[in-house]
Structure formats: structure tokens, C-alpha cells
Coordinates of C-alpha atoms in Angstrom, one line a residue:
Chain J
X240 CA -246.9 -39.9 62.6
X241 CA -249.3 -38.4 59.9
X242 CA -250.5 -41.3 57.7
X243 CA -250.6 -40.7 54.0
X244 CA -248.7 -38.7 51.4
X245 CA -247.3 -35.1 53.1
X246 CA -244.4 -34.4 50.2
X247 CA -244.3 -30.7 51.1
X248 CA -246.6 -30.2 53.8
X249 CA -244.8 -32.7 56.2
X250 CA -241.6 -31.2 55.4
X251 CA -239.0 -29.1 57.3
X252 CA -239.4 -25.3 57.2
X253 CA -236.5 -24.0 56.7
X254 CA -235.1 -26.7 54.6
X255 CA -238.9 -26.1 52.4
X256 CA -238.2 -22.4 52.4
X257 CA -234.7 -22.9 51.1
X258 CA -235.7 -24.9 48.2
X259 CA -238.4 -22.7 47.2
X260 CA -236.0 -19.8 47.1
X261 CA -233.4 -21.7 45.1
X262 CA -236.5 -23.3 43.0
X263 CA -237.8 -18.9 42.7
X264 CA -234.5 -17.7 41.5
X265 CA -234.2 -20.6 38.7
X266 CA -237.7 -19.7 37.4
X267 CA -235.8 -16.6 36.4
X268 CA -233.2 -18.6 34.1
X269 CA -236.2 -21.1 32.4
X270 CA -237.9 -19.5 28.8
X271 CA -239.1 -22.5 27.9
X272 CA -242.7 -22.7 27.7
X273 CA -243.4 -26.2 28.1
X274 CA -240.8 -26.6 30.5
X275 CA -242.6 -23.8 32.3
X276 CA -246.0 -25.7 31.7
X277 CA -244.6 -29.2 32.8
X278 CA -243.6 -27.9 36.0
X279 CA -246.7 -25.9 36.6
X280 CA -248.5 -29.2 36.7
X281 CA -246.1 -31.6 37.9
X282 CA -246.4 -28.8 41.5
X283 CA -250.4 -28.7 40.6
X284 CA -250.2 -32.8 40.8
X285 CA -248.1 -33.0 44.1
X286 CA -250.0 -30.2 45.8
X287 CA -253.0 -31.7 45.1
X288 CA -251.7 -35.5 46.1
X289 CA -250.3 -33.9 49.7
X290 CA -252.7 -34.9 51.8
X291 CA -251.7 -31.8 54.5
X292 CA -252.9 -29.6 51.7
X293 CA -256.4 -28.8 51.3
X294 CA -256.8 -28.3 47.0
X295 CA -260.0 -25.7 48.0
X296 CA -257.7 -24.0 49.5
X297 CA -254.8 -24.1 46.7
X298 CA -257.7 -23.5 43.9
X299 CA -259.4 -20.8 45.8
X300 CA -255.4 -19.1 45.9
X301 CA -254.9 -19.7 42.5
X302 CA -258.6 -18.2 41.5
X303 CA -257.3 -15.2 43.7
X304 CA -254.3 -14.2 41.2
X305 CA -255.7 -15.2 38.2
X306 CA -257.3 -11.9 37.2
X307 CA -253.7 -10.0 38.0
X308 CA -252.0 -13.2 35.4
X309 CA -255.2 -12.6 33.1
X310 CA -254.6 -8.9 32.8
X311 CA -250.8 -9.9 32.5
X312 CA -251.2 -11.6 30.0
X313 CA -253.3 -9.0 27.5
X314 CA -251.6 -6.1 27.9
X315 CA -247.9 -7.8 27.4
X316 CA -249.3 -9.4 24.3
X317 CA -250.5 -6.0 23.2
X318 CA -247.0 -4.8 24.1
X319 CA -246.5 -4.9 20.3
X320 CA -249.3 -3.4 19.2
X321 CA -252.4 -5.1 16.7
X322 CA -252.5 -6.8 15.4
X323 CA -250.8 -9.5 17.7
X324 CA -247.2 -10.5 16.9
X325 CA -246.5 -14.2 17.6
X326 CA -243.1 -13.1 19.9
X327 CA -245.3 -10.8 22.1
X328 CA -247.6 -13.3 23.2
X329 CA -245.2 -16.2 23.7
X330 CA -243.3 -13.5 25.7
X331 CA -246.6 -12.9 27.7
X332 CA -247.3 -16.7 28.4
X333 CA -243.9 -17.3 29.7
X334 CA -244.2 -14.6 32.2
X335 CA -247.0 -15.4 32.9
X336 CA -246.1 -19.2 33.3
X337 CA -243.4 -18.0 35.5
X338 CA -245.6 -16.3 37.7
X339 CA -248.0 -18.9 37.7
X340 CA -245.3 -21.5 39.1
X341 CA -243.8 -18.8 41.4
X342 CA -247.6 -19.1 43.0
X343 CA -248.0 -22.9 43.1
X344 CA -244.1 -22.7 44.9
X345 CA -245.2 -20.2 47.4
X346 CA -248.2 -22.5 48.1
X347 CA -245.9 -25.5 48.6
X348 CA -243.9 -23.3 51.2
X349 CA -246.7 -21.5 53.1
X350 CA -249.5 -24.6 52.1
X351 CA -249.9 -27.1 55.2
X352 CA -247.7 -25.4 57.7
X353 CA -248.4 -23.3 60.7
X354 CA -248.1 -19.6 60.6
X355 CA -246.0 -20.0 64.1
X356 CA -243.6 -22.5 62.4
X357 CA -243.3 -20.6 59.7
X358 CA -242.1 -17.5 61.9
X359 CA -240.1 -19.8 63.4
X360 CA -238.7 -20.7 60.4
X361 CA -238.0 -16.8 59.6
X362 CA -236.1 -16.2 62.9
X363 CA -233.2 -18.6 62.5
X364 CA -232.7 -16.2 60.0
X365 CA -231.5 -12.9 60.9
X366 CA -234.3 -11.2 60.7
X367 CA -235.2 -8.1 63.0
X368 CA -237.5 -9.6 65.8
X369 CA -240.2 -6.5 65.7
X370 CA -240.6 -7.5 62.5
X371 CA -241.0 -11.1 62.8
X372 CA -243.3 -10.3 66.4
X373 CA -245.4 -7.3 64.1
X374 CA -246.3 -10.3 61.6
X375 CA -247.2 -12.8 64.4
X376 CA -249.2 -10.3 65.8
X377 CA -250.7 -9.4 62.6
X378 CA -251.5 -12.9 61.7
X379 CA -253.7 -13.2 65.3
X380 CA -255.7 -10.8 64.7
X381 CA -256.7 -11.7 61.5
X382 CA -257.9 -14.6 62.9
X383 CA -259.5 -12.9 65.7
X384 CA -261.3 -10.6 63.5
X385 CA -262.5 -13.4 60.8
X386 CA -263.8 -14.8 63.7
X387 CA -265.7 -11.8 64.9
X388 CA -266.5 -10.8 61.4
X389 CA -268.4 -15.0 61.2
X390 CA -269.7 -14.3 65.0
X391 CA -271.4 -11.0 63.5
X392 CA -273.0 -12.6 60.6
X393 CA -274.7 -15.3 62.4
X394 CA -276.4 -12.9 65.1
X395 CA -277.5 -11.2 62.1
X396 CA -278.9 -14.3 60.6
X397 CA -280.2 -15.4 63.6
X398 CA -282.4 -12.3 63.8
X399 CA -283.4 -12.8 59.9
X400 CA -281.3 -10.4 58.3
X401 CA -280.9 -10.4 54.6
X402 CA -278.7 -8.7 53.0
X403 CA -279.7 -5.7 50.4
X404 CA -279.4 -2.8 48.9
X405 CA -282.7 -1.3 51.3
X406 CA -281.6 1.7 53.4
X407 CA -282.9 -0.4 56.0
X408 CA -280.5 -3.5 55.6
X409 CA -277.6 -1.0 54.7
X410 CA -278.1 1.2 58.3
X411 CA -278.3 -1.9 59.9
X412 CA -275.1 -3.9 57.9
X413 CA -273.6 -0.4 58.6
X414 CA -274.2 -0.9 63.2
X415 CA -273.1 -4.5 62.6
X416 CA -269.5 -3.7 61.0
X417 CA -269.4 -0.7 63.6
X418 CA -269.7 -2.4 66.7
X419 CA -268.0 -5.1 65.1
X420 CA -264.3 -3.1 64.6
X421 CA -265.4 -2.0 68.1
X422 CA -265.7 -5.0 69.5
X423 CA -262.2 -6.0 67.6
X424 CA -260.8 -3.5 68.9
X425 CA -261.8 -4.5 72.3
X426 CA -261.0 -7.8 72.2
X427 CA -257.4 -6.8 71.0
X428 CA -256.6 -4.7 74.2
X429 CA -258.2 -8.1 76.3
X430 CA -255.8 -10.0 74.2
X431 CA -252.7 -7.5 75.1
X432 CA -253.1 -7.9 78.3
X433 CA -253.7 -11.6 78.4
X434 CA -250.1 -12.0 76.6
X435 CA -248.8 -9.0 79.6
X436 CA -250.1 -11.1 82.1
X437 CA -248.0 -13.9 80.7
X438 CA -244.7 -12.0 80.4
X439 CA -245.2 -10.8 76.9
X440 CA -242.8 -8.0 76.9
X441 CA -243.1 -5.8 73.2
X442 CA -241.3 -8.9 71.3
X443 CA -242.2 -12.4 70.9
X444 CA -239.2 -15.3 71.1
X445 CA -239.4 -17.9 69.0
X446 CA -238.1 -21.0 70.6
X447 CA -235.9 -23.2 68.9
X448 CA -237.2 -25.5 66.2
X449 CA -236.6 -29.3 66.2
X450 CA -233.9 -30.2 63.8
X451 CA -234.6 -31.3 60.4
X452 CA -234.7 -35.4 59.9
X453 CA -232.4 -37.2 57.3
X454 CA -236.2 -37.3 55.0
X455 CA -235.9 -33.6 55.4
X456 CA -232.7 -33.6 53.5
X457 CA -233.3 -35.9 51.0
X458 CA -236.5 -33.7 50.3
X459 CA -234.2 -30.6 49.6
X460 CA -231.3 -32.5 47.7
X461 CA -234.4 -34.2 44.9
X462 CA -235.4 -30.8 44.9
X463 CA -231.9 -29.4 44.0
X464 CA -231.1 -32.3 41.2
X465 CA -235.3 -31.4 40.1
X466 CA -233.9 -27.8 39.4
X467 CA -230.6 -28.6 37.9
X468 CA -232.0 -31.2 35.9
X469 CA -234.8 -28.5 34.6
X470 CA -232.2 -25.4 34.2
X471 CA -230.4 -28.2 31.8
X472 CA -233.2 -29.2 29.7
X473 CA -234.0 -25.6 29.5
X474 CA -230.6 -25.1 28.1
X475 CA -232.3 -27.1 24.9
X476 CA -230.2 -29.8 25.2
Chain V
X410 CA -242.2 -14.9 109.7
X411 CA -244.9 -16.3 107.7
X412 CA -245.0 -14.8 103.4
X413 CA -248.0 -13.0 102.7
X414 CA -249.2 -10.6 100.2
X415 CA -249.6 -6.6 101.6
X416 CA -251.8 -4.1 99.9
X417 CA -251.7 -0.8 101.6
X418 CA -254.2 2.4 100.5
X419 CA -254.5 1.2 96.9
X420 CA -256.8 3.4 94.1
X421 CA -257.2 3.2 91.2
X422 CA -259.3 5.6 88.8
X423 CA -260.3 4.4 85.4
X424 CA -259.6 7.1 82.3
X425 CA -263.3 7.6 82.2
X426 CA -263.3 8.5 85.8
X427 CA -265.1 5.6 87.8
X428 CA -263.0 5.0 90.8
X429 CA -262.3 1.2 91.2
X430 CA -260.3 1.2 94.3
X431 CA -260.6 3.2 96.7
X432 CA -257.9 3.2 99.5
X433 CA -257.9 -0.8 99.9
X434 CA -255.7 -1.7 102.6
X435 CA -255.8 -5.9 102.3
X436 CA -253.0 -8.8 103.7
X437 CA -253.7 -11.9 102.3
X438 CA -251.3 -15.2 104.0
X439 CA -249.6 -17.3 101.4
X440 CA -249.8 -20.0 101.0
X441 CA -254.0 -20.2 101.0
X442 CA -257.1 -20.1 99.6
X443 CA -258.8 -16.6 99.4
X444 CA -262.1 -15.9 98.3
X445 CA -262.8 -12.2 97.3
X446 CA -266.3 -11.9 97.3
X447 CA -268.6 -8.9 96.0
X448 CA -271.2 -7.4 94.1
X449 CA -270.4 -7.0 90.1
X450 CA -268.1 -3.6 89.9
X451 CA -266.7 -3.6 93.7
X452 CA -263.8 -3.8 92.2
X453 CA -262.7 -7.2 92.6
X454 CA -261.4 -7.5 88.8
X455 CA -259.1 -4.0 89.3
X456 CA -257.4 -5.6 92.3
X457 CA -256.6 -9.2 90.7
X458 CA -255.5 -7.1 87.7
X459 CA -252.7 -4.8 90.5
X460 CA -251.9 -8.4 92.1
X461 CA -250.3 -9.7 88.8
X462 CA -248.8 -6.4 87.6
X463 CA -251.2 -5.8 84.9
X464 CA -251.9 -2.4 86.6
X465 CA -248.7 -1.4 88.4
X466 CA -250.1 1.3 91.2
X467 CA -250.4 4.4 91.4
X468 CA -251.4 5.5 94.5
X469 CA -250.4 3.0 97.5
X470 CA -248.4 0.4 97.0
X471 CA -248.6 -3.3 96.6
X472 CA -246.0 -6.0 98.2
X473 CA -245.9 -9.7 97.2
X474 CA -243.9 -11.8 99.3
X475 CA -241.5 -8.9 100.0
X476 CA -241.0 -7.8 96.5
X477 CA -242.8 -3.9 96.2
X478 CA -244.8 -4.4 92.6
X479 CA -243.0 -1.5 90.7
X480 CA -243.0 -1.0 86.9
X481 CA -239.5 -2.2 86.9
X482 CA -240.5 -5.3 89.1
X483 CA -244.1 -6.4 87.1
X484 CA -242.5 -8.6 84.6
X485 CA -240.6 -10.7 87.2
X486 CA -243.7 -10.6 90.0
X487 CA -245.5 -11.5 87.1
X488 CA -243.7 -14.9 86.5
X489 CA -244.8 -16.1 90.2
X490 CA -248.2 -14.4 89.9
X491 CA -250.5 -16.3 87.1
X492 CA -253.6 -14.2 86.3
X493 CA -256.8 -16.7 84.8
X494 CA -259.1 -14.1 82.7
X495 CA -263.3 -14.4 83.5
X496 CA -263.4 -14.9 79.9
X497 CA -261.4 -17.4 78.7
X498 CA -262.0 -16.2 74.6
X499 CA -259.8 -13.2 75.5
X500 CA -256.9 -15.3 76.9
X501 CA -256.8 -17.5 74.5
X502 CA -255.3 -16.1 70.9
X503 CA -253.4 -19.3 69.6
X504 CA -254.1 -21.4 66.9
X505 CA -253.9 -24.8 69.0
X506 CA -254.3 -25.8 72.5
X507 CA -250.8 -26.4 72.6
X508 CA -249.2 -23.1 71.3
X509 CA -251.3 -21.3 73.1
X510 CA -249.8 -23.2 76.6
X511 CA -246.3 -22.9 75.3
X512 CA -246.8 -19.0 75.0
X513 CA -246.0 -18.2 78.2
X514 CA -242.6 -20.4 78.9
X515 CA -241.3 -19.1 75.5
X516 CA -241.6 -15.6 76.5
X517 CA -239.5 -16.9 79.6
X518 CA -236.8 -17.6 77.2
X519 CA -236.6 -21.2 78.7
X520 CA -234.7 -24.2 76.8
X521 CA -237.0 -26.1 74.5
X522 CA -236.8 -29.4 76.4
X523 CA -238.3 -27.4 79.4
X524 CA -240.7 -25.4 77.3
X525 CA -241.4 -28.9 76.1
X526 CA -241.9 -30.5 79.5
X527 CA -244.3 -27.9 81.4
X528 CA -246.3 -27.6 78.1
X529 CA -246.8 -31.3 78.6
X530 CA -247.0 -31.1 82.4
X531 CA -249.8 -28.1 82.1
X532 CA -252.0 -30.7 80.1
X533 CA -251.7 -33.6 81.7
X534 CA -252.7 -31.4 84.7
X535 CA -255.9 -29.7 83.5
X536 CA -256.7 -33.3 81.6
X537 CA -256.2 -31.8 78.0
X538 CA -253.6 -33.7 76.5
X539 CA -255.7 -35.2 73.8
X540 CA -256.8 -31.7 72.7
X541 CA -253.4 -30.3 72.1
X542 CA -253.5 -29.7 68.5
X543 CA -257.1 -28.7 68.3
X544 CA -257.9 -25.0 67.9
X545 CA -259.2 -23.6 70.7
X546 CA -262.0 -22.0 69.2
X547 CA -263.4 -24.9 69.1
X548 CA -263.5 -25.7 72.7
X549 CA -266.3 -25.9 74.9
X550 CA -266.0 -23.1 77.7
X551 CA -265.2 -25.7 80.6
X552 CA -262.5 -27.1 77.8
X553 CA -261.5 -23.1 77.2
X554 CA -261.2 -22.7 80.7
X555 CA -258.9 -25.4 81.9
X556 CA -256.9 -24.5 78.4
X557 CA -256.3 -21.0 79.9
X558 CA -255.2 -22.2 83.1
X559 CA -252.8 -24.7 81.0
X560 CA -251.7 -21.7 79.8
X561 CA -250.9 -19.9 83.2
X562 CA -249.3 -23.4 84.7
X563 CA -247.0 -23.6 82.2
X564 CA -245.5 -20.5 84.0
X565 CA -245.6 -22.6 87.2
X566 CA -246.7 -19.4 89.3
X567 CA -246.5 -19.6 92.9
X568 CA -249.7 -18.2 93.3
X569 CA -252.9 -18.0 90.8
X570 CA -255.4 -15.3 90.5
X571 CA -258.8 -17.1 89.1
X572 CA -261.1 -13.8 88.1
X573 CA -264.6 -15.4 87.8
X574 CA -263.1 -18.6 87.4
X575 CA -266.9 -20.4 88.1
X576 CA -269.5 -18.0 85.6
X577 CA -270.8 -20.5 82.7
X578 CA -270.2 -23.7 84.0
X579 CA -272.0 -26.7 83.8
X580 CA -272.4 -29.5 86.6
X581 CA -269.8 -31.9 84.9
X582 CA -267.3 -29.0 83.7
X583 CA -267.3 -27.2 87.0
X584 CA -266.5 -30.6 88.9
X585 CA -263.9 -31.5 86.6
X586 CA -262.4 -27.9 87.4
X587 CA -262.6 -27.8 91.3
X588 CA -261.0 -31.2 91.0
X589 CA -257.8 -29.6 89.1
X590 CA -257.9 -26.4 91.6
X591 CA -257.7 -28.9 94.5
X592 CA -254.4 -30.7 93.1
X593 CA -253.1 -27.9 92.2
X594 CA -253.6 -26.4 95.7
X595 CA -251.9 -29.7 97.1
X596 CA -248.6 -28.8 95.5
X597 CA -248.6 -25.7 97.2
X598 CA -249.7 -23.0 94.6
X599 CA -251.6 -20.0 96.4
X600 CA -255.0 -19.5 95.0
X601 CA -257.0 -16.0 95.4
X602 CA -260.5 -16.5 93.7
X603 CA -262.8 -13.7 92.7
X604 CA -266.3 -14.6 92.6
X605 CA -269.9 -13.6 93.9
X606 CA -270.3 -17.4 94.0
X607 CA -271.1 -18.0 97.8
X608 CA -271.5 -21.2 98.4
X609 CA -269.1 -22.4 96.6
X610 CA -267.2 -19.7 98.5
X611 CA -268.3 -21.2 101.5
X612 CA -267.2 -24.9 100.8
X613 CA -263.8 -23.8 99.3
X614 CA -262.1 -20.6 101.4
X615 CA -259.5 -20.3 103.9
X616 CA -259.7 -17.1 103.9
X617 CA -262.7 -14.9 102.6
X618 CA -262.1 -11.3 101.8
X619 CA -265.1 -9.3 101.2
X620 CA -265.4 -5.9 98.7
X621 CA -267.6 -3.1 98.5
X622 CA -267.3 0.0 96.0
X623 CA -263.4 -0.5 95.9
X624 CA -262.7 -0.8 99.5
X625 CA -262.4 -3.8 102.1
X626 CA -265.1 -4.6 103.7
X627 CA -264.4 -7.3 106.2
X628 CA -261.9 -10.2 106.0
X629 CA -261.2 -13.3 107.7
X630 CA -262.1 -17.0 108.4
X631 CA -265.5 -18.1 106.4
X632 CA -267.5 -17.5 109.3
X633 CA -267.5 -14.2 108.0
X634 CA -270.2 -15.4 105.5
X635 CA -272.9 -15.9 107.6
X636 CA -273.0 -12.5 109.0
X637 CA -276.3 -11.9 107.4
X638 CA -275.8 -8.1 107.7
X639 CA -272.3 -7.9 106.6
X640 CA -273.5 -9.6 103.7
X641 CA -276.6 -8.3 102.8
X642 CA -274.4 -4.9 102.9
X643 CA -272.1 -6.1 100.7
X644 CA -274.8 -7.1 98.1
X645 CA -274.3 -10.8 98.4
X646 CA -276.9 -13.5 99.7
X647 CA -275.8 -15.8 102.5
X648 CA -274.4 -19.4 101.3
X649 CA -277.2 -21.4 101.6
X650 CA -276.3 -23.6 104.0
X651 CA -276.2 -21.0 106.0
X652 CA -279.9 -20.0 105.2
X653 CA -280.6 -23.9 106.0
X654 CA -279.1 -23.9 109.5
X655 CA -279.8 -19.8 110.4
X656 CA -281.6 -20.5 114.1
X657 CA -280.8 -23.9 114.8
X658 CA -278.1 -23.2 116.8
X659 CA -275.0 -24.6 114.9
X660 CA -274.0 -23.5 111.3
X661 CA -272.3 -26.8 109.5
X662 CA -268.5 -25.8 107.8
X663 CA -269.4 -28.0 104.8
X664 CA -272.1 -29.7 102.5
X665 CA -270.4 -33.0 104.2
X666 CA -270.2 -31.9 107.9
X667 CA -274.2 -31.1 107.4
X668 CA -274.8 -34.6 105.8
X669 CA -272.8 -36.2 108.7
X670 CA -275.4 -33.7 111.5
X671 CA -278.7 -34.4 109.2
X672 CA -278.2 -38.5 108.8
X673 CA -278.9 -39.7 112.4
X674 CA -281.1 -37.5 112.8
X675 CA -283.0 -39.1 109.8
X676 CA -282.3 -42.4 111.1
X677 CA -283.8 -41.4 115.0
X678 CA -286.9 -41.0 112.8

């Protein structure tokens, strides 16, 4: 078994993806802002001691939707016009405390698990199957094409290329994304037929998951009495 | 009457109009060990590529063990007919060893415990088991390899088309994966190798089938190989222990048989 602390990331995924739902919709009923704030860090603080979780990672996620929460939060605290009225911006940092813990939960479901699991997770629920096989597919290729995409920069690197702004490094930066959506593109018809060859037939089944273990549902009932416990404090109790 | 594998007058045109086949009339015996051997673009690829269904045919017909390979009948001929890709980065798609083996048994709708079992089956076989939840990215190519060939086990084909299965080898990596080829022929599963690696050719085959410009050249025992003309024809050099023992009467079957014929002769000496 994996040693060390895995709160979330060695957790169940559909039992994680149902406590993260029920954790999402009571976000929604808390307007407390250091509520809001406490739980922010208390998921900051678990994420980060989760040993299946790599904090880069979270912190380079976080650092993605910060500008959309910075930009958030100015305009709704100009909602009310200059200058700024006290109930406008406390109204902007709890949305924006709400969306900030929506992120870190999403994190905790998606953070440390396999994209195949999580699929997995997705098709004991009844969910079309072309949609669940579209976003297996979609999540290969990614992969594929970061790959190619890292392949491509070191040949370049190899032969000495530097990137600028010189018509020269441009043309060239220009053949090298070319023949490198080419070569994608390539590679993905290879790929097709490698998953023909093994009876792939338009629609990937996801075979059935193992069943969740008594720590499992432990996991899901602390997070239930966490939530309650929150939506009761945030009651003002 | 014995199971075999019939290909009668098969072409095949690509869209951009080279012909790959060309009226290729071919019976291969099952169970055995066939060799396709020819030049780069005879077409060897095209035909291992009809054999598992990924091409169904268009003009002539092919027949595996009495079943006609139709569209309707690919995806069926296709679980007895494994096909190992020359490069083993475009088989390979998963994000771990393992996943990637398990691919093809879950698109056979199996029960988990059997997915579960020929996953584990298909590693211990190609001698990967350690490796199963490393990406296999990350693989060396003899490590790729036997991971796509864990992949196409895991289907437990009757018979295994290897396209180029030898190109990039080392020493040590190549050993390791005649050694899983020859218990893997011991249980029975058919094996039709495409190469324009001769010698090994000449060690390995049962049956040799050589290709030139999409058609049949010659096939038959591997005594075919040291027809120098036959070969030089078909753009391929003789094996080279062939070229050793050309004009001293006898032509050894095998690297051993040659050592058994060369020692005493040593020792006389």
C-alpha cells in the first residue's frame, strides 16, 4: 500500500466525487467570510500534506485562475460605483472566496487520481458513453501532443535554436509547429488504428471499478458532518 | 484437414495511388512460424495490416482458418489475430504499462477478474510486471516493445502478426525478446513475422514467404534463402551463414548445427 498521508488522493472516486459535489452545492449556502477563509486553508493545508498531490502542481492551478478571481474581484467591488462601498467589496470577497474553495475542491477531486479512473468514476453514472469515450480520447491526445510539442523543442535545441522575434527564428518556430500538428496528426491515425487492431470499436468500456473500502466511507461520512457542521456555524450560531 | 490461412488475388491501392498489393495469392499453415521477407515497400506492412482486419479487402479475398475477413467479420477475426506495430510509440497511448495492457480485454467486454488475470498473465509473460504502473513513455524501446506485445497477449490471439518486430534492438533486448517469442510459440500461438532481417530469418522460420512490389515471390521451407538469385531479386542479401558455407558442399540449418560441423574439424587441426 502507498506509505504516507493520501487523505484525498488515496481515496475512492466516486465516493470523492460525491462529497465534492455535496461540499459544491453547500458553498452556495455559506456567506460567511471567515468561514469561507477557514475552509480555503484548512483544503490548502490537506492538499498540500497529501502526499499523492504534487503542491507545484496545486499552486501552478491556482496561479492559473487567479487573474479570472483578481478581475472578479474589481469589477464586483466597483459594482457600486466610487467611491467603494464597504457591502460591495465584502460581497466581492465572498464570491470570490467561494470560487476560490470551489477550485481547491475540484483539485481534491481531480488532484492525484488517474484520468482513466476518473472516467471510470463518470460511467457508473449514467452518462452517455460517446461522451465519456470523446473525453478519454481527448485526454490522449493531449498527452500525445504535449509530448510531441517537448519532442519538437528539444530537436530545436539541439540544433541551437533560440527563440526570437528574427524573421529567421519566427519562419523557422513557424516549420517546427507545422510539421509538428502534422506529425500529430499522424501519430493520431497510427494510434486509431493501434486501438482497431485491438477491438476498439467507436466507444471505449470502462470496466468495472473495485469497490470502495470501509476507509472510503468513513472518508465521505467526516466529510458530510465537516459540511453540516460548517452550514451550522454559518448559520451564526 | 490441417487450418491455414488463404489469401487469394489480394490488392490494395493506397489514396495516393501506389499499389501495395498487387494480386497476392499466399497460404500460410497454422499453427507456424512464417517469415515474410522483403525489401522496404514490397508490401509486407499492407498485408499484416489485411491479416488482422485493419484493411478489410477490396479486391480478393482473405480466409483465416475458414472464416472470409469481411467488414462484418474484422472485429471478431480480430480477437484471434493480434497485430504488434514496427513502432511500438504508436501502439502504445496509455498512461501506464498496465492500462495500456488492459485496453484490449476491456474493449472485449470481459469480467474484471479476467481482465485482471490476462493483464497479469501478459506481464509476467513479456517479464514486465515490475513496470506496470510506470508510463510508458518512459520505456526503453526493447521495454516499449515487449509492453506492446503485453498489450496484444492480453487478447490471447491465436496467432500474432510482429511487423518489424526486430528494427532498433540491442544485443541484450533482442535476446530477451526471441526468448518471449519462443514461449509463446510453445503454447501454440501462430507467429507471421515481417522483417528484412535474414539471418535471423534463417535461424527462426518454418516457413519463409518472400515479397516483391506487392506480389509473392516464392514461398516455402528456409532453404528458400539461399537461392542466391531468388534473393538477390528480391533485394535481400543471403543469411550469412549461407555466404559462410556457399561452395562447400553442405549449407548448415543453424548457427548451432554449423558450430557442431566447424568443432572437429578445429580439433583434427
Amino acid at each position: 500500500m502507498d506509505g504516507g498521508n493520501r487523505m484525498f488522493s488515496g481515496w475512492e472516486v466516486r465516493l470523492r466525487l460525491a462529497a465534492v459535489t455535496l461540499w459544491l452545492i453547500g458553498l452556495l449556502f455559506m456567506d460567511r467570510l471567515p468561514l469561507l477563509l477557514l475552509i480555503s486553508l484548512l483544503l490548502l493545508a490537506m492538499i498540500a500534506a497529501d502526499q499523492g498531490m504534487q503542491m507545484q502542481s496545486v499552486l501552478r492551478q491556482l496561479r492559473g485562475v487567479s487573474p479570472f478571481i483578481l478581475l472578479m474581484l474589481i469589477t464586483l467591488s466597483l459594482s457600486g460605483g466610487l467611491p467603494l462601498q464597504k457591502t460591495a467589496v465584502l460581497f466581492a470577497l465572498l464570491i470570490c472566496l467561494r470560487v476560490i474553495a470551489a477550485v481547491l475542491l475540484v483539485i481534491v477531486l481531480l488532484g492525484g487520481s488517474a484520468a482513466d479512473d476518473f472516467l471510470r468514476s463518470l460511467a457508473v453514472l449514467p452518462l452517455p458513453p460517446v461522451y465519456l469515450s470523446l473525453l478519454f480520447l481527448v485526454n490522449r491526445y493531449i498527452h500525445m501532443l504535449t509530448r510531441e510539442f517537448s519532442l519538437t523543442r528539444q530537436a530545436l535545441r539541439a540544433r541551437l535554436y533560440t527563440p526570437s522575434i528574427r524573421p529567421a527564428a519566427l519562419k523557422s518556430m513557424g516549420y517546427a509547429v507545422g510539421g509538428m500538428f502534422i506529425r500529430g496528426y499522424d501519430l493520431s491515425e497510427q494510434v486509431y488504428d493501434a486501438m482497431r487492431s485491438r477491438c476498439y470499436a467507436g466507444v471505449i468500456p470502462f470496466d468495472e471499478m473495485t469497490r470502495p473500502q470501509m476507509a472510503d466511507w468513513l472518508k465521505l461520512a467526516a466529510a458530510v458532518l465537516l459540511l453540516a457542521s460548517a452550514l451550522y456555524l454559518g448559520k451564526g450560531v | 484437414m490441417t487450418e491455414c490461412m488463404e489469401i487469394k488475388n489480394l490488392s490494395y491501392r493506397y489514396p495516393d495511388g501506389t499499389l501495395a498489393l498487387d494480386g497476392l495469392s499466399l497460404t500460410i499453415p497454422l499453427p507456424s512460424r512464417t517469415f515474410i521477407l522483403g525489401s522496404n515497400g514490397c508490401g509486407k506492412s499492407t498485408l499484416l495490416r489485411h491479416l488482422n482486419g485493419l484493411i478489410v479487402p477490396e479486391a480478393g479475398s482473405v480466409t483465416i482458418a475458414g472464416r472470409q475477413l469481411t467488414k462484418k467479420t474484422a472485429n471478431s477475426i480480430r480477437q484471434n489475430v493480434g497485430l504488434l506495430f514496427d513502432n511500438p510509440d504508436t501502439q502504445i497511448f496509455s498512461p501506464s504499462v498496465a492500462a495500456d495492457v488492459r485496453f484490449g480485454p476491456v474493449n472485449l467486454r470481459l469480467k474484471p477478474e479476467e481482465i485482471s488475470r490476462r493483464v497479469e498473465e501478459a506481464l509476467r509473460t513479456v517479464e514486465l510486471r515490475e513496470l506496470a504502473e510506470k508510463s510508458p513513455y518512459n520505456l526503453s524501446l526493447g521495454q516499449k516493445k515487449r509492453c506492446a506485445i503485453a498489450g496484444v497477449l492480453a487478447m490471447e490471439p491465436r496467432i500474432l502478426l510482429l511487423d518489424e518486430p526486430f528494427s532498433g534492438l540491442d544485443a541484450a533486448a533482442l535476446r530477451q525478446f526471441l526468448h518471449t517469442l519462443s514461449s509463446l510459440y510453445d503454447t501454440g500461438v501462430t507467429q507471421i513475422v515481417s522483417t528484412h532481417d535474414v539471418d535471423l530469418a534463417y535461424e527462426w522460420a518454418e516457413y519463409v514467404v518472400i515479397m516483391e512490389r506487392g506480389r509473392v515471390k516464392a514461398c516455402g521451407g528456409r532453404e528458400l534463402m539461399r537461392d542466391a538469385d531468388l534473393m538477390s531479386e528480391a533485394g535481400l542479401d543471403l543469411p550469412l551463414l549461407v555466404r559462410l558455407f556457399q561452395g562447400m558442399g553442405q549449407i548448415p540449418d543453424s548457427l548451432e548445427q554449423a558450430r557442431q560441423w566447424i568443432d572437429p574439424n578445429i580439433r583434427r587441426e
